[in-house]
mmCIF file of C-alpha atoms in Angstrom:
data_model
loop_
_atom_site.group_PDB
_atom_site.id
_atom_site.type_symbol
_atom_site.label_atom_id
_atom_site.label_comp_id
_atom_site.label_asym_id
_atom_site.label_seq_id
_atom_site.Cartn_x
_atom_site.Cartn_y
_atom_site.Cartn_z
ATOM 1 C CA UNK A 22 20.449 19.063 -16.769
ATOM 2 C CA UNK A 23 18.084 21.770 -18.084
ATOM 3 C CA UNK A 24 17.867 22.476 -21.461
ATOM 4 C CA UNK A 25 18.476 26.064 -22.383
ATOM 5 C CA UNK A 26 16.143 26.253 -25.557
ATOM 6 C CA UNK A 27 13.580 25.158 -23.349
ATOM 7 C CA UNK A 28 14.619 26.887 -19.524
ATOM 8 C CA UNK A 29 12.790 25.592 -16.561
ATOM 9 C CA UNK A 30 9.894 22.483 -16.801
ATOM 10 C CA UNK A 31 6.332 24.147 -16.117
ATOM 11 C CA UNK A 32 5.015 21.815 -13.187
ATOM 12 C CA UNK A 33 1.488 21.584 -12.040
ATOM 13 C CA UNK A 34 1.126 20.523 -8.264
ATOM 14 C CA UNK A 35 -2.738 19.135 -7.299
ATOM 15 C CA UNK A 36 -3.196 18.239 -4.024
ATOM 16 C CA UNK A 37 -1.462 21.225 -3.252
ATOM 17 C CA UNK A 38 -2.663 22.037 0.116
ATOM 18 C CA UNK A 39 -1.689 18.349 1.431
ATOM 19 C CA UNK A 40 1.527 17.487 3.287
ATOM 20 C CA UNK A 41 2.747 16.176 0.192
ATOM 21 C CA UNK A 42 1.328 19.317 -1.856
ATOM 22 C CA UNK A 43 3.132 21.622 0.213
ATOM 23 C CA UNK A 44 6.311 19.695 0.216
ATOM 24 C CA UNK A 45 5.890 19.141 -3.675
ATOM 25 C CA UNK A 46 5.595 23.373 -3.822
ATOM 26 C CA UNK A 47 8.762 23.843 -2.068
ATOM 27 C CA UNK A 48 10.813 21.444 -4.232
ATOM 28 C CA UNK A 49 9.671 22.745 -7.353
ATOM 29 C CA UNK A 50 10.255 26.191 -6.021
ATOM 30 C CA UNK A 51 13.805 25.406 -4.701
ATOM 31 C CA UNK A 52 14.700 23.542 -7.840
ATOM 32 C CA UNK A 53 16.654 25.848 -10.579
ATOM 33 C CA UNK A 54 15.479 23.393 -13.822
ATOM 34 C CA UNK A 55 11.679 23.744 -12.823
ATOM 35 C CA UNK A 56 8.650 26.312 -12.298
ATOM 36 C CA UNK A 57 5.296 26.062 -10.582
ATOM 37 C CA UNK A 58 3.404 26.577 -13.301
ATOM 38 C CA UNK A 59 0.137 25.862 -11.241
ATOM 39 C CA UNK A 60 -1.170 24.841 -7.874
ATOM 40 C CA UNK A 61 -4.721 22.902 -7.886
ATOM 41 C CA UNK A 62 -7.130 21.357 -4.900
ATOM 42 C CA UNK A 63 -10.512 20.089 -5.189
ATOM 43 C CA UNK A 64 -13.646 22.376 -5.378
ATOM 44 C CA UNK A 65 -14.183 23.887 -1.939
ATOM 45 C CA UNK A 66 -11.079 23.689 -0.593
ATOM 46 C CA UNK A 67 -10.474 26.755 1.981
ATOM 47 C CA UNK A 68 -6.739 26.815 0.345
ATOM 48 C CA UNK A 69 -8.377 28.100 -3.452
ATOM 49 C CA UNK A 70 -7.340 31.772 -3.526
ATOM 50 C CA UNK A 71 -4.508 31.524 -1.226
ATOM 51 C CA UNK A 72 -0.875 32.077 -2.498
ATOM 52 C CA UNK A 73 1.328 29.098 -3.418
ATOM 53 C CA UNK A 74 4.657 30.272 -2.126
ATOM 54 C CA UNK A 75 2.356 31.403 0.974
ATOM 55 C CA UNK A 76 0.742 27.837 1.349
ATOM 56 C CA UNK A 77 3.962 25.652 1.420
ATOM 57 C CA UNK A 78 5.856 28.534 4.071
ATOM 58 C CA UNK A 79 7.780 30.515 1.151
ATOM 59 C CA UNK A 80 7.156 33.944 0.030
ATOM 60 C CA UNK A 81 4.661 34.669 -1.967
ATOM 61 C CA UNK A 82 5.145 33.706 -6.087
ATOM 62 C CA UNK A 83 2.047 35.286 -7.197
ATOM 63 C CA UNK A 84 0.338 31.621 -8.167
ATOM 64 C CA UNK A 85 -3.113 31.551 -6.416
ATOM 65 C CA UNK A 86 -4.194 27.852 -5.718
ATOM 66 C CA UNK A 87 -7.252 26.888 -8.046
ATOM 67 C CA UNK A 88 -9.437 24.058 -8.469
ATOM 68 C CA UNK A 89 -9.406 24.430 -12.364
ATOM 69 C CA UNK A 90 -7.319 21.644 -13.913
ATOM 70 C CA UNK A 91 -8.283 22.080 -17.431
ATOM 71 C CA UNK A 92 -6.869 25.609 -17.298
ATOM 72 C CA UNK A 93 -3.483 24.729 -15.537
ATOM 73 C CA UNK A 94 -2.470 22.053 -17.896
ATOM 74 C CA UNK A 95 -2.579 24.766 -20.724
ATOM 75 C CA UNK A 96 1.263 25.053 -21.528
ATOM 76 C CA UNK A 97 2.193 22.709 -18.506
ATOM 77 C CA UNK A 98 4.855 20.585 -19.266
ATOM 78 C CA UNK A 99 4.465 17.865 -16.184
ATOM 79 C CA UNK A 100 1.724 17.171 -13.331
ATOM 80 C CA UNK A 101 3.361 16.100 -9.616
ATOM 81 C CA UNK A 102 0.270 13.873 -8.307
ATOM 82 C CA UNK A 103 0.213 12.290 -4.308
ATOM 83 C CA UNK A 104 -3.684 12.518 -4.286
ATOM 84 C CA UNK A 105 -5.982 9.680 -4.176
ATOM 85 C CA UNK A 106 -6.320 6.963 -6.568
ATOM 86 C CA UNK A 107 -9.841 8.586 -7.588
ATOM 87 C CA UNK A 108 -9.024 11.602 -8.539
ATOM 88 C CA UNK A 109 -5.248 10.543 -9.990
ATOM 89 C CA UNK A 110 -6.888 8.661 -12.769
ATOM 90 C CA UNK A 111 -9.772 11.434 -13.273
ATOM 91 C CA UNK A 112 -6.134 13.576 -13.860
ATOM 92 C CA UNK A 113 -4.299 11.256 -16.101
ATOM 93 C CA UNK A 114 -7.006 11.796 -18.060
ATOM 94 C CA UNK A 115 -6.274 15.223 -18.486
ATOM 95 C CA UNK A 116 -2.106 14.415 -18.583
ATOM 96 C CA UNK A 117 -3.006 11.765 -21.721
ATOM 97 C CA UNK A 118 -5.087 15.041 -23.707
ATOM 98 C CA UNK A 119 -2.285 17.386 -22.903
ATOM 99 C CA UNK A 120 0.568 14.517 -23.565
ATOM 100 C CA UNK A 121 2.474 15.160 -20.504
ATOM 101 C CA UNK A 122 4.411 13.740 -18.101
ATOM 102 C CA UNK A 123 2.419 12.518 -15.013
ATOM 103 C CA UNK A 124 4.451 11.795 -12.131
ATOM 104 C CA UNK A 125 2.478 9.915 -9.443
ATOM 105 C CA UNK A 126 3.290 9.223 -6.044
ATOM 106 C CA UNK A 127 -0.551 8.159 -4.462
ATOM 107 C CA UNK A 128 -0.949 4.630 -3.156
ATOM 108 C CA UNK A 129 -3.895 2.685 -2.741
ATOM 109 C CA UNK A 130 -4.910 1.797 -6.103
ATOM 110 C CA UNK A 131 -6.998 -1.243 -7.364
ATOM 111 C CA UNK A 132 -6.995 -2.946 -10.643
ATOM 112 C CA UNK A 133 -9.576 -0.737 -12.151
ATOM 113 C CA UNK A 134 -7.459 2.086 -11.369
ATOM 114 C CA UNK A 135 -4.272 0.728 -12.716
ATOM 115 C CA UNK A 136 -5.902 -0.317 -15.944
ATOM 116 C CA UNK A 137 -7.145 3.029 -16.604
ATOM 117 C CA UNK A 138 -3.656 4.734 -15.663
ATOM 118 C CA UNK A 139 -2.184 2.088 -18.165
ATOM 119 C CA UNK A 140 -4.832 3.130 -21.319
ATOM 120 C CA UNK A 141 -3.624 7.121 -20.118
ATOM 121 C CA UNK A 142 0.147 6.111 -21.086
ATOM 122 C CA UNK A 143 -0.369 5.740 -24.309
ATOM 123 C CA UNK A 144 -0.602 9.453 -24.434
ATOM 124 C CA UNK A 145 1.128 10.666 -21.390
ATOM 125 C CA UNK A 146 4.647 9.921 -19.945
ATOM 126 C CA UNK A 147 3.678 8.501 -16.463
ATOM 127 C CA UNK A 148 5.710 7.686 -13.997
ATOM 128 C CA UNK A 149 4.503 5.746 -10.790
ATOM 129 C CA UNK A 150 5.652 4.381 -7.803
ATOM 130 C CA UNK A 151 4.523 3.904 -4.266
ATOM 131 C CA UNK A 152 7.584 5.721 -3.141
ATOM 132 C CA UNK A 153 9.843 8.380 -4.875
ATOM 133 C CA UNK A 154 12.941 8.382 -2.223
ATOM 134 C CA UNK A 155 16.422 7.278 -3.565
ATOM 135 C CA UNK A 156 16.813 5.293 -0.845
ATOM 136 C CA UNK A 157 13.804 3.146 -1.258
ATOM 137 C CA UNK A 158 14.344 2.114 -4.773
ATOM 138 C CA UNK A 159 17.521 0.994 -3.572
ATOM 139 C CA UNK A 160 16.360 -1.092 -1.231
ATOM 140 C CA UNK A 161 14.083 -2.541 -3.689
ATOM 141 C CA UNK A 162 16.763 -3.347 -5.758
ATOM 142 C CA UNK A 163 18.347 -4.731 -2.952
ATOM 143 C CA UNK A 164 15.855 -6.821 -1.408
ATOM 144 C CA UNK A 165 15.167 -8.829 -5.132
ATOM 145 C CA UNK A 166 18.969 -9.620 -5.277
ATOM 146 C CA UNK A 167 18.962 -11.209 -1.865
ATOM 147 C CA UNK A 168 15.440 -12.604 -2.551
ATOM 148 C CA UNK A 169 17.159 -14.531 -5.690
ATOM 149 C CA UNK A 170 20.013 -15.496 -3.326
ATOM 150 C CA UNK A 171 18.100 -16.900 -0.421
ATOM 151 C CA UNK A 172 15.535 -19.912 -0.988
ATOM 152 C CA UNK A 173 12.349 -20.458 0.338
ATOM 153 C CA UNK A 174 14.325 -21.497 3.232
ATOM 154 C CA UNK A 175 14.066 -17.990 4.479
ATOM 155 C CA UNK A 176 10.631 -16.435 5.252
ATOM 156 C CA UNK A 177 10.142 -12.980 3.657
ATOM 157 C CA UNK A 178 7.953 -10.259 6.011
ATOM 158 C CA UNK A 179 7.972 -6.714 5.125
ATOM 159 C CA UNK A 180 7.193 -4.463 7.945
ATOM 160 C CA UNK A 181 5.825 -0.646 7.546
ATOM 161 C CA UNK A 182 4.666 1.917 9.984
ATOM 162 C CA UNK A 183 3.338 5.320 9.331
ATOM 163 C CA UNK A 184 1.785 8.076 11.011
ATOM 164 C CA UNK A 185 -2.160 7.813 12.529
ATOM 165 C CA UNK A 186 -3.684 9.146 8.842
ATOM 166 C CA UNK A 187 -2.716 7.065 6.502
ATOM 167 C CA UNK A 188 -5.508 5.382 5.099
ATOM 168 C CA UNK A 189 -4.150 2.758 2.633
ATOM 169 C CA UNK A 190 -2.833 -0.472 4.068
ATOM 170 C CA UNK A 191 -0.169 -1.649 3.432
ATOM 171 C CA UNK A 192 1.561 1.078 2.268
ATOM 172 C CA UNK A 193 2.970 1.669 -1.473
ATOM 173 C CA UNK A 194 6.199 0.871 -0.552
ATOM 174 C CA UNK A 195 5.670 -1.971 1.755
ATOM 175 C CA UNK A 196 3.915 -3.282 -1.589
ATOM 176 C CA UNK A 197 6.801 -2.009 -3.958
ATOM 177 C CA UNK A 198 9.246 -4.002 -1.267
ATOM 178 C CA UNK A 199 7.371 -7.378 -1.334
ATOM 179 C CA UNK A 200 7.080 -7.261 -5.206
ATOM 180 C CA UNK A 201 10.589 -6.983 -5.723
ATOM 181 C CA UNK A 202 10.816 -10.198 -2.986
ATOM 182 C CA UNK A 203 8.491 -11.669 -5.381
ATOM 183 C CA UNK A 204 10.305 -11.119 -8.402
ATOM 184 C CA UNK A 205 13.616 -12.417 -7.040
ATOM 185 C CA UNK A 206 11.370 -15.536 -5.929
ATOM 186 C CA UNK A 207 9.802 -16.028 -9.085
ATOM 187 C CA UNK A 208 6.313 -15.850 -7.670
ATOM 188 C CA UNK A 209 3.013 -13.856 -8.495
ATOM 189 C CA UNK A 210 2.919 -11.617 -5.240
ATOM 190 C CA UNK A 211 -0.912 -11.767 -5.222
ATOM 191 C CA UNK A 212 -1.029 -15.407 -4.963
ATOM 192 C CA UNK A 213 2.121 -15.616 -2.466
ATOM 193 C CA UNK A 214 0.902 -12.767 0.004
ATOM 194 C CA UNK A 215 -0.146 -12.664 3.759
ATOM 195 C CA UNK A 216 -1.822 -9.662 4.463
ATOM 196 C CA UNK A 217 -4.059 -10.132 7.888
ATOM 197 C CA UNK A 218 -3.119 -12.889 10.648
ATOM 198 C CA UNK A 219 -5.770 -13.378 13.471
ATOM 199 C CA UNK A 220 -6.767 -15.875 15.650
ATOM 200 C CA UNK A 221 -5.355 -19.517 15.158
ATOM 201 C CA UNK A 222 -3.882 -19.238 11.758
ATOM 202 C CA UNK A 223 -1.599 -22.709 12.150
ATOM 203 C CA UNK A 224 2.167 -22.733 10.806
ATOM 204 C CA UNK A 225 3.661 -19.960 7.880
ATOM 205 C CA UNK A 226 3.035 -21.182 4.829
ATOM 206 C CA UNK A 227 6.422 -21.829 3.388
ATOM 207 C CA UNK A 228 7.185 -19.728 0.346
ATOM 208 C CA UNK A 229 4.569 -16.473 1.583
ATOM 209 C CA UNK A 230 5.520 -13.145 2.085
ATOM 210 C CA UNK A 231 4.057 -11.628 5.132
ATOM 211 C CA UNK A 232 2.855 -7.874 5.642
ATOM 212 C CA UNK A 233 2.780 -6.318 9.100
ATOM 213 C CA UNK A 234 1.301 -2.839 9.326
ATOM 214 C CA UNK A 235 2.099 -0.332 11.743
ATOM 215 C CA UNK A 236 0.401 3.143 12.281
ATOM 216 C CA UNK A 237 0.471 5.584 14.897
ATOM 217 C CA UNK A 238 1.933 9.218 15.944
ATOM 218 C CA UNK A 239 3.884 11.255 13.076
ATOM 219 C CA UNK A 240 5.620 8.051 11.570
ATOM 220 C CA UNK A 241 6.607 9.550 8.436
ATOM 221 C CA UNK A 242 7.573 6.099 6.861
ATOM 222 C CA UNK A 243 9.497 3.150 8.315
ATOM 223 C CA UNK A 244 9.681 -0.050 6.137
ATOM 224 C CA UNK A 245 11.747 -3.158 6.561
ATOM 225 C CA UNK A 246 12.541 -6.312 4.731
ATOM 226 C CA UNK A 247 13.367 -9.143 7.279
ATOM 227 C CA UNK A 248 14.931 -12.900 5.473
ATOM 228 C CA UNK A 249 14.237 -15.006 8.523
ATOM 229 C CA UNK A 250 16.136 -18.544 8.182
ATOM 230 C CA UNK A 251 16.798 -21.071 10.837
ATOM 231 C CA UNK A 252 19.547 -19.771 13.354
ATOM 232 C CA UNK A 253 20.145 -16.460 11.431
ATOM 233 C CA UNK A 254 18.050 -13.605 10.104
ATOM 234 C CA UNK A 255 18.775 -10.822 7.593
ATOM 235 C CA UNK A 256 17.331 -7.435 7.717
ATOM 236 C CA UNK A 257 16.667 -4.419 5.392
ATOM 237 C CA UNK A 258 15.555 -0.740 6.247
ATOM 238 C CA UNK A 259 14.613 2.301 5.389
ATOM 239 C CA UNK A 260 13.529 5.066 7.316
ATOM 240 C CA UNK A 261 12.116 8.410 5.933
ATOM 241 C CA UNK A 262 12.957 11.650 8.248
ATOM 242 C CA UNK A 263 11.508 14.033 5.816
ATOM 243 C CA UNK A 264 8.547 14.264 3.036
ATOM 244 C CA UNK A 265 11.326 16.327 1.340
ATOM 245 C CA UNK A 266 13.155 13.224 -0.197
ATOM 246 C CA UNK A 267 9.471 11.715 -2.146
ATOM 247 C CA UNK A 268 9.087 15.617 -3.259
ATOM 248 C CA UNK A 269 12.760 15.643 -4.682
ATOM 249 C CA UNK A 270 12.181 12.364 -6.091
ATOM 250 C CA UNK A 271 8.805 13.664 -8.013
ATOM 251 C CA UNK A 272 10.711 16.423 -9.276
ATOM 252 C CA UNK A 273 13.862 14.326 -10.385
ATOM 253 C CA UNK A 274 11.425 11.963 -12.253
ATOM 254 C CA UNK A 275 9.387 14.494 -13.804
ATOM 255 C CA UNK A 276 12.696 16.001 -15.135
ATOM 256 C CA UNK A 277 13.984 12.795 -16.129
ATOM 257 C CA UNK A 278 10.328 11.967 -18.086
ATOM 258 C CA UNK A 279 10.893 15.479 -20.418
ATOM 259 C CA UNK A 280 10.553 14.424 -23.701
ATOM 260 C CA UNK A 281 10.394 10.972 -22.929
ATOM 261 C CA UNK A 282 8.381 8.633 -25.000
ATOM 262 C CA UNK A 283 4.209 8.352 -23.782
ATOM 263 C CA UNK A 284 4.272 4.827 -21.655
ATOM 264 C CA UNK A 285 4.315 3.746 -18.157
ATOM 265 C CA UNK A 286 7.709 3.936 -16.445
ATOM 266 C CA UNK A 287 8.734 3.787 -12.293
ATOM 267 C CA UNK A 288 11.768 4.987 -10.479
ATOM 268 C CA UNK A 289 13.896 1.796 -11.243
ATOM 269 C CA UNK A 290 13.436 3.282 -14.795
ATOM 270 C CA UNK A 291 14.557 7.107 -13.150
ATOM 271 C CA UNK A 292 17.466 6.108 -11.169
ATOM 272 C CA UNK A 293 18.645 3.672 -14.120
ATOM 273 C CA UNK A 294 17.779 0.470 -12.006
ATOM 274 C CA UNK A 295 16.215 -1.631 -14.611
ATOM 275 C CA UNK A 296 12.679 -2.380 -14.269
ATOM 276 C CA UNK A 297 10.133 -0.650 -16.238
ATOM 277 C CA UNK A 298 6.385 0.245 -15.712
#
């Protein structure tokens, strides 16, 4: 609930010309307990100049996208980040010297990344996940309770598919699914993961969990959890119909990261699912 002493949280949007930007835009604008306080792209994008509201299909709210960060965090109370994993951690630099909350939503990082994101929350609030949906988390939470009740009996696969751009395989939340498989296992997912299968590969490794990766068309997301035992199989899914419900999510976590304590959280943490960062 927004706090009247303090009205509406002043949220930055980067990326802003993006699907996700645009969707971001609208959620923020639609939402009663937050402002766009700025919109920001990279240097040279045709979109710096252009109208916010205008951008993302509203009317116009007199915010002009700009490529100046610095600037935009001044008085900004949160950052909504589905960029790339380069230029997220060149902004949580920024979220850390401001103190902020960072929500990000971009996938695809590697360990350098995450180390330097985890050196940024001791100053900023950040929030991370490879998907923001209600639904997902969910089925994370899900998917490490039946882990924990099914042995290594049953063979874990998650299965994603998304549309012909992506450019991060597997996804974030195929990633997010098979570490909470890992977790109700008990096993390091890094050491317990099969990402590529070609030629004569011989028999599943009992104990793995297998990644399949779909892309083609629109595919907004499509991930699935399959248990398969001996005689019987067990399957978990999500399907995502509109970027609206990760833009909702970004805007629910910022909220929820107001005031919160500098550290790393996720949306188990949001949504009250246990977890942490």
């Amino acid at each position: 609930m927004q706090d009247p002493l303090k009205g509406p949280m002043k949220l930055v949007v980067t990326g802003a010309a993006g699907r996700m930007g645009r969707a971001l835009i609208r959620s923020v604008s639609e939402n009663p307990n937050t402002v766009l306080h700025a919109a920001i792209e990279r240097d040279g994008n045709e979109a710096i100049g252009t109208d916010a509201g205008t951008l993302a299909g509203l009317e116009p709210i007199g915010i002009a996208v700009s490529d100046d960060l610095l600037s935009a965090i001044v008085e900004a109370e949160g950052i909504l980040d589905f960029t790339t994993p380069n230029a997220t951690v060149a902004t949580s630099e920024f979220s850390a010297q401001a103190r902020i909350v960072h929500v990000i939503g971009t996938t695809g990082f590697e360990e350098s990344h995450l180390t330097a994101l985890k050196a940024a929350g001791r100053h900023a609030t950040i929030i991370r996940s490879g998907n923001m949906s209600l639904g997902v988390n969910l089925l994370a939470a899900i998917t490490k309770q039946v882990a924990q009740a099914l042995d290594a009996d049953f063979d874990i696969e998650v299965v994603e598919m998304h549309h012909r751009h992506k450019v991060d395989a597997p996804s974030g939340t195929a990633l997010l699914l098979g570490e909470a498989a890992a977790e109700g296992r008990g096993l390091d997912l890094a050491e317990n993961s099969v990402r590529v299968r070609d030629g004569y590969t011989g028999a599943r490794q009992k104990g793995t969990i297998g990644f399949a990766t779909l892309r083609g068309g629109s595919v907004i997301g499509e991930h699935s959890v399959i248990f398969a035992g001996e005689g019987e199989r067990v399957e978990l899914t999500h399907r995502a119909g509109d970027r609206a419900i990760f833009a909702h999510g970004a805007v629910k976590a910022a909220l929820w990261g107001r005031g919160k304590k500098p550290g790393l959280y996720n949306m188990a943490d949001v949504l009250g699912l246990g977890g942490g960062g």
